[in-house]
Backbone as XML, in Angstrom:
<?xml version="1.0"?>
<chain id="A" units="angstrom">
  <residue number="1" name="ALA">
    <atom name="N" x="-16.087" y="8.177" z="0.672"/>
    <atom name="CA" x="-15.230" y="9.230" z="0.046"/>
    <atom name="C" x="-15.721" y="9.848" z="-0.970"/>
  </residue>
  <residue number="2" name="ALA">
    <atom name="N" x="-16.238" y="8.673" z="-1.666"/>
    <atom name="CA" x="-16.562" y="8.573" z="-3.003"/>
    <atom name="C" x="-18.355" y="9.292" z="-3.124"/>
  </residue>
  <residue number="3" name="LEU">
    <atom name="N" x="-19.172" y="8.549" z="-2.196"/>
    <atom name="CA" x="-20.218" y="9.160" z="-1.994"/>
    <atom name="C" x="-20.499" y="10.449" z="-1.277"/>
  </residue>
  <residue number="4" name="SER">
    <atom name="N" x="-19.576" y="11.060" z="-0.618"/>
    <atom name="CA" x="-19.714" y="12.356" z="-0.228"/>
    <atom name="C" x="-19.667" y="13.343" z="-1.340"/>
  </residue>
  <residue number="5" name="VAL">
    <atom name="N" x="-18.080" y="12.536" z="-1.996"/>
    <atom name="CA" x="-18.003" y="13.930" z="-3.434"/>
    <atom name="C" x="-19.315" y="13.995" z="-4.292"/>
  </residue>
  <residue number="6" name="ALA">
    <atom name="N" x="-19.963" y="12.696" z="-4.273"/>
    <atom name="CA" x="-20.976" y="12.555" z="-5.341"/>
    <atom name="C" x="-21.965" y="13.117" z="-4.978"/>
  </residue>
  <residue number="7" name="ILE">
    <atom name="N" x="-22.655" y="13.283" z="-3.583"/>
    <atom name="CA" x="-23.432" y="14.144" z="-3.020"/>
    <atom name="C" x="-23.102" y="15.564" z="-3.254"/>
  </residue>
  <residue number="8" name="THR">
    <atom name="N" x="-22.102" y="15.783" z="-2.546"/>
    <atom name="CA" x="-21.991" y="17.005" z="-2.932"/>
    <atom name="C" x="-21.970" y="17.510" z="-4.328"/>
  </residue>
  <residue number="9" name="THR">
    <atom name="N" x="-21.590" y="17.263" z="-5.744"/>
    <atom name="CA" x="-21.599" y="17.336" z="-6.960"/>
    <atom name="C" x="-23.087" y="17.549" z="-7.069"/>
  </residue>
  <residue number="10" name="LEU">
    <atom name="N" x="-23.868" y="16.392" z="-6.813"/>
    <atom name="CA" x="-25.571" y="16.386" z="-7.182"/>
    <atom name="C" x="-26.038" y="18.001" z="-6.200"/>
  </residue>
  <residue number="11" name="LEU">
    <atom name="N" x="-25.453" y="18.115" z="-4.972"/>
    <atom name="CA" x="-26.038" y="19.470" z="-4.614"/>
    <atom name="C" x="-25.458" y="20.498" z="-5.211"/>
  </residue>
  <residue number="12" name="GLN">
    <atom name="N" x="-24.078" y="20.723" z="-5.671"/>
    <atom name="CA" x="-24.262" y="22.038" z="-6.438"/>
    <atom name="C" x="-24.467" y="22.163" z="-7.887"/>
  </residue>
  <residue number="13" name="LEU">
    <atom name="N" x="-25.149" y="20.934" z="-8.277"/>
    <atom name="CA" x="-25.969" y="21.219" z="-9.467"/>
    <atom name="C" x="-27.147" y="21.118" z="-9.562"/>
  </residue>
  <residue number="14" name="ALA">
    <atom name="N" x="-27.940" y="21.059" z="-8.395"/>
    <atom name="CA" x="-29.136" y="21.020" z="-8.202"/>
    <atom name="C" x="-29.341" y="22.052" z="-7.379"/>
  </residue>
  <residue number="15" name="ASP">
    <atom name="N" x="-29.378" y="23.538" z="-8.115"/>
    <atom name="CA" x="-29.865" y="24.454" z="-7.503"/>
    <atom name="C" x="-31.186" y="24.625" z="-7.106"/>
  </residue>
  <residue number="16" name="ASP">
    <atom name="N" x="-32.296" y="24.094" z="-7.392"/>
    <atom name="CA" x="-33.467" y="24.649" z="-7.014"/>
    <atom name="C" x="-33.832" y="23.070" z="-5.792"/>
  </residue>
  <residue number="17" name="TRP">
    <atom name="N" x="-33.142" y="22.166" z="-6.015"/>
    <atom name="CA" x="-33.088" y="21.077" z="-4.579"/>
    <atom name="C" x="-32.727" y="21.672" z="-3.486"/>
  </residue>
  <residue number="18" name="LYS">
    <atom name="N" x="-31.507" y="22.731" z="-3.615"/>
    <atom name="CA" x="-30.980" y="23.340" z="-2.223"/>
    <atom name="C" x="-31.971" y="23.357" z="-1.059"/>
  </residue>
  <residue number="19" name="ALA">
    <atom name="N" x="-32.975" y="24.570" z="-1.096"/>
    <atom name="CA" x="-33.912" y="25.093" z="-0.020"/>
    <atom name="C" x="-34.245" y="23.678" z="0.629"/>
  </residue>
  <residue number="20" name="THR">
    <atom name="N" x="-34.745" y="22.464" z="-0.488"/>
    <atom name="CA" x="-35.456" y="21.374" z="0.196"/>
    <atom name="C" x="-34.361" y="20.906" z="1.036"/>
  </residue>
  <residue number="21" name="ILE">
    <atom name="N" x="-33.349" y="20.599" z="0.844"/>
    <atom name="CA" x="-32.562" y="19.585" z="1.403"/>
    <atom name="C" x="-31.816" y="20.286" z="2.836"/>
  </residue>
  <residue number="22" name="VAL">
    <atom name="N" x="-32.009" y="21.496" z="2.444"/>
    <atom name="CA" x="-31.292" y="22.780" z="3.771"/>
    <atom name="C" x="-32.719" y="22.023" z="4.480"/>
  </residue>
  <residue number="23" name="ASP">
    <atom name="N" x="-33.679" y="22.873" z="4.144"/>
    <atom name="CA" x="-35.120" y="22.476" z="5.145"/>
    <atom name="C" x="-34.712" y="21.079" z="5.542"/>
  </residue>
  <residue number="24" name="ALA">
    <atom name="N" x="-34.959" y="19.904" z="5.176"/>
    <atom name="CA" x="-34.684" y="18.553" z="5.591"/>
    <atom name="C" x="-33.906" y="18.343" z="6.873"/>
  </residue>
  <residue number="25" name="PHE">
    <atom name="N" x="-32.871" y="18.793" z="6.337"/>
    <atom name="CA" x="-31.566" y="18.724" z="7.373"/>
    <atom name="C" x="-31.782" y="19.810" z="8.734"/>
  </residue>
  <residue number="26" name="GLY">
    <atom name="N" x="-32.558" y="20.792" z="8.334"/>
    <atom name="CA" x="-32.406" y="21.950" z="9.810"/>
    <atom name="C" x="-32.540" y="21.047" z="11.232"/>
  </residue>
  <residue number="27" name="HIS">
    <atom name="N" x="-33.465" y="19.869" z="10.894"/>
    <atom name="CA" x="-33.466" y="19.116" z="12.461"/>
    <atom name="C" x="-32.510" y="18.001" z="12.585"/>
  </residue>
  <residue number="28" name="PRO">
    <atom name="N" x="-31.718" y="18.448" z="13.944"/>
    <atom name="CA" x="-30.500" y="17.466" z="14.023"/>
    <atom name="C" x="-30.865" y="15.854" z="13.603"/>
  </residue>
  <residue number="29" name="TYR">
    <atom name="N" x="-32.142" y="15.417" z="13.529"/>
    <atom name="CA" x="-32.003" y="13.902" z="13.581"/>
    <atom name="C" x="-31.554" y="13.516" z="12.721"/>
  </residue>
  <residue number="30" name="PRO">
    <atom name="N" x="-31.690" y="13.993" z="11.158"/>
    <atom name="CA" x="-31.370" y="13.264" z="10.351"/>
    <atom name="C" x="-29.455" y="13.197" z="10.235"/>
  </residue>
  <residue number="31" name="PHE">
    <atom name="N" x="-28.674" y="14.058" z="10.826"/>
    <atom name="CA" x="-27.230" y="14.375" z="11.486"/>
    <atom name="C" x="-26.885" y="12.860" z="12.624"/>
  </residue>
  <residue number="32" name="GLN">
    <atom name="N" x="-28.527" y="12.691" z="13.366"/>
    <atom name="CA" x="-27.574" y="11.446" z="13.890"/>
    <atom name="C" x="-28.034" y="10.492" z="12.956"/>
  </residue>
  <residue number="33" name="VAL">
    <atom name="N" x="-28.732" y="10.036" z="12.536"/>
    <atom name="CA" x="-28.815" y="8.960" z="11.897"/>
    <atom name="C" x="-27.636" y="8.497" z="10.799"/>
  </residue>
  <residue number="34" name="TYR">
    <atom name="N" x="-26.904" y="9.485" z="10.357"/>
    <atom name="CA" x="-25.956" y="9.985" z="9.260"/>
    <atom name="C" x="-24.597" y="9.315" z="10.050"/>
  </residue>
  <residue number="35" name="ALA">
    <atom name="N" x="-24.771" y="9.923" z="11.423"/>
    <atom name="CA" x="-23.675" y="9.967" z="12.382"/>
    <atom name="C" x="-23.457" y="7.883" z="13.078"/>
  </residue>
  <residue number="36" name="PHE">
    <atom name="N" x="-24.484" y="7.750" z="13.556"/>
    <atom name="CA" x="-24.862" y="6.450" z="13.415"/>
    <atom name="C" x="-24.181" y="5.416" z="12.397"/>
  </residue>
  <residue number="37" name="VAL">
    <atom name="N" x="-24.825" y="5.466" z="11.342"/>
    <atom name="CA" x="-24.403" y="4.549" z="10.298"/>
    <atom name="C" x="-22.851" y="4.829" z="9.684"/>
  </residue>
  <residue number="38" name="ILE">
    <atom name="N" x="-22.164" y="5.926" z="9.792"/>
    <atom name="CA" x="-21.376" y="5.869" z="9.712"/>
    <atom name="C" x="-19.882" y="5.513" z="11.319"/>
  </residue>
  <residue number="39" name="GLY">
    <atom name="N" x="-20.480" y="5.660" z="12.040"/>
    <atom name="CA" x="-19.727" y="5.294" z="13.116"/>
    <atom name="C" x="-20.061" y="3.577" z="13.427"/>
  </residue>
  <residue number="40" name="PHE">
    <atom name="N" x="-20.990" y="2.948" z="12.624"/>
    <atom name="CA" x="-21.387" y="1.736" z="12.885"/>
    <atom name="C" x="-20.137" y="1.055" z="11.571"/>
  </residue>
  <residue number="41" name="LEU">
    <atom name="N" x="-20.484" y="1.537" z="10.366"/>
    <atom name="CA" x="-19.347" y="1.214" z="9.184"/>
    <atom name="C" x="-18.080" y="0.991" z="10.057"/>
  </residue>
  <residue number="42" name="VAL">
    <atom name="N" x="-17.086" y="2.489" z="10.478"/>
    <atom name="CA" x="-15.953" y="2.259" z="10.904"/>
    <atom name="C" x="-15.599" y="1.256" z="12.041"/>
  </residue>
  <residue number="43" name="VAL">
    <atom name="N" x="-16.779" y="1.383" z="12.818"/>
    <atom name="CA" x="-16.597" y="-0.081" z="14.307"/>
    <atom name="C" x="-16.144" y="-1.128" z="13.070"/>
  </residue>
  <residue number="44" name="LEU">
    <atom name="N" x="-17.206" y="-1.323" z="12.257"/>
    <atom name="CA" x="-16.853" y="-2.715" z="11.454"/>
    <atom name="C" x="-16.006" y="-2.691" z="10.394"/>
  </residue>
  <residue number="45" name="ARG">
    <atom name="N" x="-15.328" y="-1.901" z="10.231"/>
    <atom name="CA" x="-14.274" y="-2.124" z="9.461"/>
    <atom name="C" x="-13.244" y="-2.041" z="9.887"/>
  </residue>
  <residue number="46" name="THR">
    <atom name="N" x="-13.154" y="-1.655" z="11.257"/>
    <atom name="CA" x="-11.612" y="-1.764" z="12.060"/>
    <atom name="C" x="-11.913" y="-3.357" z="12.860"/>
  </residue>
  <residue number="47" name="ASN">
    <atom name="N" x="-12.965" y="-3.589" z="13.136"/>
    <atom name="CA" x="-12.851" y="-4.712" z="13.728"/>
    <atom name="C" x="-12.540" y="-5.827" z="12.448"/>
  </residue>
  <residue number="48" name="HIS">
    <atom name="N" x="-12.532" y="-5.629" z="11.353"/>
    <atom name="CA" x="-12.521" y="-7.078" z="9.918"/>
    <atom name="C" x="-11.153" y="-6.957" z="10.050"/>
  </residue>
  <residue number="49" name="ALA">
    <atom name="N" x="-10.662" y="-5.311" z="10.103"/>
    <atom name="CA" x="-9.095" y="-5.277" z="9.747"/>
    <atom name="C" x="-7.986" y="-5.891" z="10.827"/>
  </residue>
  <residue number="50" name="LEU">
    <atom name="N" x="-8.828" y="-5.755" z="11.844"/>
    <atom name="CA" x="-7.904" y="-6.341" z="13.250"/>
    <atom name="C" x="-7.988" y="-7.910" z="13.266"/>
  </residue>
  <residue number="51" name="ALA">
    <atom name="N" x="-9.046" y="-8.292" z="12.607"/>
    <atom name="CA" x="-9.092" y="-10.042" z="12.908"/>
    <atom name="C" x="-8.597" y="-10.172" z="11.742"/>
  </residue>
  <residue number="52" name="ARG">
    <atom name="N" x="-7.809" y="-9.687" z="10.251"/>
    <atom name="CA" x="-7.170" y="-10.095" z="9.627"/>
    <atom name="C" x="-6.154" y="-9.936" z="10.321"/>
  </residue>
  <residue number="53" name="PHE">
    <atom name="N" x="-5.576" y="-9.106" z="10.771"/>
    <atom name="CA" x="-4.331" y="-8.884" z="11.254"/>
    <atom name="C" x="-3.804" y="-9.810" z="12.179"/>
  </residue>
  <residue number="54" name="MET">
    <atom name="N" x="-4.838" y="-10.327" z="13.249"/>
    <atom name="CA" x="-4.372" y="-10.910" z="14.191"/>
    <atom name="C" x="-4.274" y="-12.731" z="13.469"/>
  </residue>
  <residue number="55" name="GLU">
    <atom name="N" x="-5.302" y="-12.906" z="12.679"/>
    <atom name="CA" x="-4.904" y="-14.157" z="12.010"/>
    <atom name="C" x="-3.670" y="-14.295" z="10.965"/>
  </residue>
  <residue number="56" name="ALA">
    <atom name="N" x="-3.062" y="-12.893" z="10.214"/>
    <atom name="CA" x="-1.548" y="-13.154" z="9.651"/>
    <atom name="C" x="-0.386" y="-13.375" z="10.756"/>
  </residue>
  <residue number="57" name="ARG">
    <atom name="N" x="-0.816" y="-12.519" z="12.218"/>
    <atom name="CA" x="0.310" y="-13.134" z="13.019"/>
    <atom name="C" x="-0.188" y="-14.339" z="13.458"/>
  </residue>
  <residue number="58" name="ALA">
    <atom name="N" x="-0.819" y="-14.813" z="13.614"/>
    <atom name="CA" x="-0.789" y="-16.255" z="13.958"/>
    <atom name="C" x="-0.237" y="-17.063" z="13.211"/>
  </residue>
  <residue number="59" name="ALA">
    <atom name="N" x="-0.327" y="-16.925" z="11.495"/>
    <atom name="CA" x="0.283" y="-17.961" z="10.396"/>
    <atom name="C" x="1.671" y="-17.336" z="11.015"/>
  </residue>
  <residue number="60" name="VAL">
    <atom name="N" x="2.310" y="-16.160" z="10.991"/>
    <atom name="CA" x="3.354" y="-15.721" z="11.273"/>
    <atom name="C" x="4.368" y="-16.496" z="11.783"/>
  </residue>
  <residue number="61" name="GLU">
    <atom name="N" x="3.545" y="-16.460" z="13.144"/>
    <atom name="CA" x="3.957" y="-17.561" z="14.551"/>
    <atom name="C" x="4.097" y="-18.973" z="14.285"/>
  </residue>
  <residue number="62" name="GLN">
    <atom name="N" x="3.524" y="-19.233" z="13.125"/>
    <atom name="CA" x="3.454" y="-20.622" z="13.264"/>
    <atom name="C" x="4.361" y="-20.852" z="11.926"/>
  </residue>
  <residue number="63" name="MET">
    <atom name="N" x="4.785" y="-19.965" z="11.137"/>
    <atom name="CA" x="5.638" y="-20.359" z="10.007"/>
    <atom name="C" x="6.902" y="-20.443" z="10.938"/>
  </residue>
  <residue number="64" name="GLN">
    <atom name="N" x="6.968" y="-19.474" z="12.349"/>
    <atom name="CA" x="8.559" y="-19.151" z="12.695"/>
    <atom name="C" x="8.396" y="-20.457" z="13.470"/>
  </residue>
  <residue number="65" name="SER">
    <atom name="N" x="7.973" y="-21.059" z="14.006"/>
    <atom name="CA" x="7.777" y="-22.437" z="14.929"/>
    <atom name="C" x="8.295" y="-23.211" z="14.084"/>
  </residue>
  <residue number="66" name="LYS">
    <atom name="N" x="7.364" y="-23.307" z="12.784"/>
    <atom name="CA" x="8.136" y="-24.779" z="12.017"/>
    <atom name="C" x="9.523" y="-24.733" z="11.442"/>
  </residue>
  <residue number="67" name="TRP">
    <atom name="N" x="9.670" y="-23.348" z="10.904"/>
    <atom name="CA" x="11.435" y="-23.478" z="10.616"/>
    <atom name="C" x="12.143" y="-23.241" z="11.735"/>
  </residue>
  <residue number="68" name="ALA">
    <atom name="N" x="11.751" y="-22.688" z="13.013"/>
    <atom name="CA" x="12.800" y="-23.212" z="14.373"/>
    <atom name="C" x="12.848" y="-24.843" z="14.253"/>
  </residue>
  <residue number="69" name="ASP">
    <atom name="N" x="11.686" y="-25.696" z="14.309"/>
    <atom name="CA" x="11.787" y="-26.583" z="14.436"/>
    <atom name="C" x="12.970" y="-27.533" z="13.445"/>
  </residue>
  <residue number="70" name="ALA">
    <atom name="N" x="12.558" y="-26.934" z="11.992"/>
    <atom name="CA" x="13.526" y="-27.533" z="11.111"/>
    <atom name="C" x="14.742" y="-27.188" z="11.019"/>
  </residue>
  <residue number="71" name="VAL">
    <atom name="N" x="15.288" y="-26.184" z="11.898"/>
    <atom name="CA" x="16.430" y="-25.864" z="12.534"/>
    <atom name="C" x="16.971" y="-26.527" z="12.824"/>
  </residue>
  <residue number="72" name="LEU">
    <atom name="N" x="16.239" y="-27.116" z="14.291"/>
    <atom name="CA" x="16.974" y="-27.874" z="15.312"/>
    <atom name="C" x="17.039" y="-29.175" z="14.612"/>
  </residue>
  <residue number="73" name="MET">
    <atom name="N" x="16.037" y="-29.912" z="14.255"/>
    <atom name="CA" x="16.137" y="-31.369" z="13.504"/>
    <atom name="C" x="17.386" y="-31.555" z="12.406"/>
  </residue>
  <residue number="74" name="LEU">
    <atom name="N" x="17.571" y="-30.470" z="11.704"/>
    <atom name="CA" x="18.891" y="-30.187" z="10.913"/>
    <atom name="C" x="20.125" y="-30.154" z="11.886"/>
  </residue>
  <residue number="75" name="GLN">
    <atom name="N" x="20.261" y="-29.619" z="12.423"/>
    <atom name="CA" x="21.147" y="-29.457" z="13.614"/>
    <atom name="C" x="21.442" y="-31.284" z="14.555"/>
  </residue>
  <residue number="76" name="ALA">
    <atom name="N" x="20.535" y="-31.583" z="14.843"/>
    <atom name="CA" x="20.239" y="-32.939" z="15.539"/>
    <atom name="C" x="20.656" y="-33.760" z="14.630"/>
  </residue>
  <residue number="77" name="PHE">
    <atom name="N" x="20.106" y="-34.209" z="13.394"/>
    <atom name="CA" x="20.687" y="-35.071" z="12.358"/>
    <atom name="C" x="22.354" y="-34.334" z="12.652"/>
  </residue>
  <residue number="78" name="ASP">
    <atom name="N" x="22.823" y="-33.825" z="12.136"/>
    <atom name="CA" x="23.937" y="-33.466" z="11.847"/>
    <atom name="C" x="24.942" y="-33.588" z="12.709"/>
  </residue>
  <residue number="79" name="GLY">
    <atom name="N" x="24.842" y="-33.672" z="13.660"/>
    <atom name="CA" x="24.994" y="-34.066" z="15.326"/>
    <atom name="C" x="25.267" y="-35.420" z="14.978"/>
  </residue>
  <residue number="80" name="VAL">
    <atom name="N" x="24.316" y="-36.132" z="15.091"/>
    <atom name="CA" x="24.483" y="-37.597" z="15.024"/>
    <atom name="C" x="25.315" y="-37.966" z="13.835"/>
  </residue>
  <residue number="81" name="ALA">
    <atom name="N" x="25.036" y="-37.751" z="12.888"/>
    <atom name="CA" x="25.710" y="-38.430" z="11.652"/>
    <atom name="C" x="27.762" y="-37.981" z="11.805"/>
  </residue>
  <residue number="82" name="GLY">
    <atom name="N" x="27.914" y="-36.544" z="12.484"/>
    <atom name="CA" x="29.291" y="-36.210" z="12.756"/>
    <atom name="C" x="30.026" y="-37.445" z="13.933"/>
  </residue>
  <residue number="83" name="GLY">
    <atom name="N" x="28.635" y="-37.654" z="14.500"/>
    <atom name="CA" x="29.310" y="-38.834" z="15.907"/>
    <atom name="C" x="29.500" y="-37.470" z="16.851"/>
  </residue>
  <residue number="84" name="VAL">
    <atom name="N" x="29.218" y="-36.642" z="16.877"/>
    <atom name="CA" x="29.828" y="-35.267" z="17.891"/>
    <atom name="C" x="28.655" y="-35.238" z="18.805"/>
  </residue>
  <residue number="85" name="LYS">
    <atom name="N" x="28.497" y="-35.430" z="20.033"/>
    <atom name="CA" x="27.777" y="-34.967" z="20.613"/>
    <atom name="C" x="27.477" y="-33.805" z="21.552"/>
  </residue>
  <residue number="86" name="SER">
    <atom name="N" x="26.889" y="-33.071" z="21.919"/>
    <atom name="CA" x="27.142" y="-31.598" z="23.050"/>
    <atom name="C" x="27.168" y="-32.434" z="24.109"/>
  </residue>
  <residue number="87" name="TRP">
    <atom name="N" x="26.531" y="-33.205" z="24.203"/>
    <atom name="CA" x="26.311" y="-34.028" z="26.120"/>
    <atom name="C" x="27.471" y="-34.735" z="26.158"/>
  </residue>
  <residue number="88" name="ASP">
    <atom name="N" x="28.450" y="-34.864" z="25.453"/>
    <atom name="CA" x="29.385" y="-36.031" z="25.989"/>
    <atom name="C" x="29.721" y="-35.055" z="27.021"/>
  </residue>
  <residue number="89" name="SER">
    <atom name="N" x="30.073" y="-36.048" z="28.069"/>
    <atom name="CA" x="30.659" y="-35.869" z="29.337"/>
    <atom name="C" x="32.018" y="-36.490" z="29.344"/>
  </residue>
  <residue number="90" name="GLY">
    <atom name="N" x="32.476" y="-37.078" z="28.824"/>
    <atom name="CA" x="33.714" y="-37.614" z="29.003"/>
    <atom name="C" x="34.953" y="-36.307" z="28.614"/>
  </residue>
  <residue number="91" name="ARG">
    <atom name="N" x="34.565" y="-35.095" z="27.888"/>
    <atom name="CA" x="36.084" y="-34.488" z="27.693"/>
    <atom name="C" x="35.443" y="-33.590" z="28.938"/>
  </residue>
  <residue number="92" name="ARG">
    <atom name="N" x="37.180" y="-33.211" z="29.050"/>
    <atom name="CA" x="37.422" y="-32.443" z="30.406"/>
    <atom name="C" x="36.871" y="-31.082" z="29.871"/>
  </residue>
  <residue number="93" name="PHE">
    <atom name="N" x="36.788" y="-30.021" z="31.258"/>
    <atom name="CA" x="36.091" y="-28.799" z="30.982"/>
    <atom name="C" x="37.511" y="-27.840" z="30.044"/>
  </residue>
  <residue number="94" name="GLY">
    <atom name="N" x="36.642" y="-27.291" z="29.276"/>
    <atom name="CA" x="37.355" y="-26.359" z="28.245"/>
    <atom name="C" x="37.984" y="-26.977" z="27.195"/>
  </residue>
  <residue number="95" name="ALA">
    <atom name="N" x="38.051" y="-28.189" z="27.143"/>
    <atom name="CA" x="38.466" y="-29.579" z="25.930"/>
    <atom name="C" x="37.842" y="-29.164" z="24.824"/>
  </residue>
  <residue number="96" name="HIS">
    <atom name="N" x="37.769" y="-28.514" z="23.670"/>
    <atom name="CA" x="36.746" y="-28.672" z="22.291"/>
    <atom name="C" x="36.768" y="-29.699" z="21.806"/>
  </residue>
  <residue number="97" name="ALA">
    <atom name="N" x="36.033" y="-30.096" z="20.788"/>
    <atom name="CA" x="35.801" y="-31.260" z="19.956"/>
    <atom name="C" x="36.706" y="-30.906" z="18.932"/>
  </residue>
  <residue number="98" name="PRO">
    <atom name="N" x="37.070" y="-31.834" z="17.987"/>
    <atom name="CA" x="37.703" y="-30.978" z="17.029"/>
    <atom name="C" x="36.774" y="-30.627" z="15.949"/>
  </residue>
  <residue number="99" name="SER">
    <atom name="N" x="37.404" y="-29.913" z="14.989"/>
    <atom name="CA" x="36.356" y="-29.024" z="14.579"/>
    <atom name="C" x="35.756" y="-29.884" z="13.115"/>
  </residue>
  <residue number="100" name="ASP">
    <atom name="N" x="35.222" y="-30.376" z="12.707"/>
    <atom name="CA" x="34.712" y="-31.395" z="11.101"/>
    <atom name="C" x="34.159" y="-30.191" z="10.497"/>
  </residue>
  <residue number="101" name="GLY">
    <atom name="N" x="33.383" y="-29.097" z="10.519"/>
    <atom name="CA" x="32.673" y="-28.460" z="10.036"/>
    <atom name="C" x="31.349" y="-28.677" z="10.730"/>
  </residue>
  <residue number="102" name="SER">
    <atom name="N" x="30.945" y="-28.878" z="11.581"/>
    <atom name="CA" x="29.196" y="-29.009" z="11.815"/>
    <atom name="C" x="29.380" y="-27.666" z="12.444"/>
  </residue>
  <residue number="103" name="ASP">
    <atom name="N" x="30.078" y="-27.118" z="13.179"/>
    <atom name="CA" x="29.709" y="-25.992" z="13.714"/>
    <atom name="C" x="29.292" y="-24.859" z="12.686"/>
  </residue>
  <residue number="104" name="ALA">
    <atom name="N" x="30.193" y="-24.923" z="11.604"/>
    <atom name="CA" x="29.863" y="-24.216" z="10.482"/>
    <atom name="C" x="28.423" y="-24.013" z="10.072"/>
  </residue>
  <residue number="105" name="PHE">
    <atom name="N" x="28.365" y="-25.621" z="9.290"/>
    <atom name="CA" x="26.714" y="-25.577" z="8.746"/>
    <atom name="C" x="25.732" y="-25.488" z="9.527"/>
  </residue>
  <residue number="106" name="VAL">
    <atom name="N" x="25.892" y="-25.693" z="11.022"/>
    <atom name="CA" x="24.839" y="-24.923" z="11.902"/>
    <atom name="C" x="24.700" y="-23.418" z="11.612"/>
  </residue>
  <residue number="107" name="ALA">
    <atom name="N" x="25.817" y="-22.496" z="11.747"/>
    <atom name="CA" x="25.592" y="-21.512" z="11.712"/>
    <atom name="C" x="25.119" y="-21.140" z="10.599"/>
  </residue>
  <residue number="108" name="ARG">
    <atom name="N" x="25.335" y="-21.688" z="9.250"/>
    <atom name="CA" x="25.258" y="-21.049" z="7.662"/>
    <atom name="C" x="23.762" y="-21.350" z="7.814"/>
  </residue>
  <residue number="109" name="ILE">
    <atom name="N" x="22.943" y="-22.422" z="8.343"/>
    <atom name="CA" x="21.373" y="-23.228" z="8.671"/>
    <atom name="C" x="21.090" y="-21.808" z="8.976"/>
  </residue>
  <residue number="110" name="VAL">
    <atom name="N" x="21.313" y="-21.464" z="10.358"/>
    <atom name="CA" x="20.908" y="-20.621" z="11.402"/>
    <atom name="C" x="20.616" y="-18.873" z="10.371"/>
  </residue>
  <residue number="111" name="HIS">
    <atom name="N" x="21.718" y="-18.760" z="9.895"/>
    <atom name="CA" x="21.710" y="-17.836" z="9.403"/>
    <atom name="C" x="20.929" y="-17.688" z="8.027"/>
  </residue>
  <residue number="112" name="LEU">
    <atom name="N" x="20.737" y="-18.685" z="6.938"/>
    <atom name="CA" x="19.696" y="-18.772" z="6.078"/>
    <atom name="C" x="18.326" y="-18.888" z="6.502"/>
  </residue>
  <residue number="113" name="VAL">
    <atom name="N" x="18.279" y="-19.300" z="7.769"/>
    <atom name="CA" x="16.716" y="-19.206" z="8.078"/>
    <atom name="C" x="16.219" y="-18.104" z="8.640"/>
  </residue>
  <residue number="114" name="SER">
    <atom name="N" x="17.012" y="-17.119" z="9.601"/>
    <atom name="CA" x="17.171" y="-15.651" z="9.837"/>
    <atom name="C" x="16.854" y="-15.110" z="8.817"/>
  </residue>
  <residue number="115" name="LEU">
    <atom name="N" x="17.327" y="-14.960" z="7.479"/>
    <atom name="CA" x="17.155" y="-14.423" z="6.583"/>
    <atom name="C" x="15.703" y="-14.099" z="5.493"/>
  </residue>
  <residue number="116" name="LEU">
    <atom name="N" x="15.920" y="-15.889" z="5.731"/>
    <atom name="CA" x="14.126" y="-16.355" z="4.763"/>
    <atom name="C" x="12.914" y="-15.917" z="5.756"/>
  </residue>
  <residue number="117" name="HIS">
    <atom name="N" x="13.479" y="-15.926" z="7.423"/>
    <atom name="CA" x="12.222" y="-15.489" z="8.303"/>
    <atom name="C" x="11.821" y="-13.877" z="7.765"/>
  </residue>
  <residue number="118" name="ALA">
    <atom name="N" x="13.021" y="-13.125" z="7.696"/>
    <atom name="CA" x="13.080" y="-11.580" z="7.699"/>
    <atom name="C" x="12.891" y="-11.236" z="6.188"/>
  </residue>
  <residue number="119" name="LEU">
    <atom name="N" x="12.848" y="-12.051" z="4.765"/>
    <atom name="CA" x="12.330" y="-12.081" z="3.872"/>
    <atom name="C" x="10.916" y="-12.093" z="4.175"/>
  </residue>
  <residue number="120" name="ALA">
    <atom name="N" x="10.393" y="-13.158" z="4.895"/>
    <atom name="CA" x="8.755" y="-13.285" z="4.399"/>
    <atom name="C" x="7.937" y="-12.638" z="5.398"/>
  </residue>
  <residue number="121" name="LEU">
    <atom name="N" x="8.594" y="-11.529" z="6.401"/>
    <atom name="CA" x="8.219" y="-10.666" z="7.208"/>
    <atom name="C" x="7.569" y="-9.434" z="6.132"/>
  </residue>
</chain>
């Protein structure tokens, strides 16, 4: 945009060059070259922006994966440390394990990591 403003300003200041420039652009060839260059620059810039977006998206996916792994590891370590295993088959259907705060801890960790992920986005 700055280049176009500069060219327009120069054309307005140089009244004696106006006739020469108008004669030079009387043929469609200069417009074709200008359109080709502008089109090439727009495509190049769009391609670069898409590459940056895809790189950032891959980084966000990796970040989400690492945080989910951390939450699962914390949940596994908390379950082993508390002595309560979710795969305990000795319980009757519908019987609940005594509440030792483990569920609240896991819920709190999941909530905090969810907020961390939302903040990072």
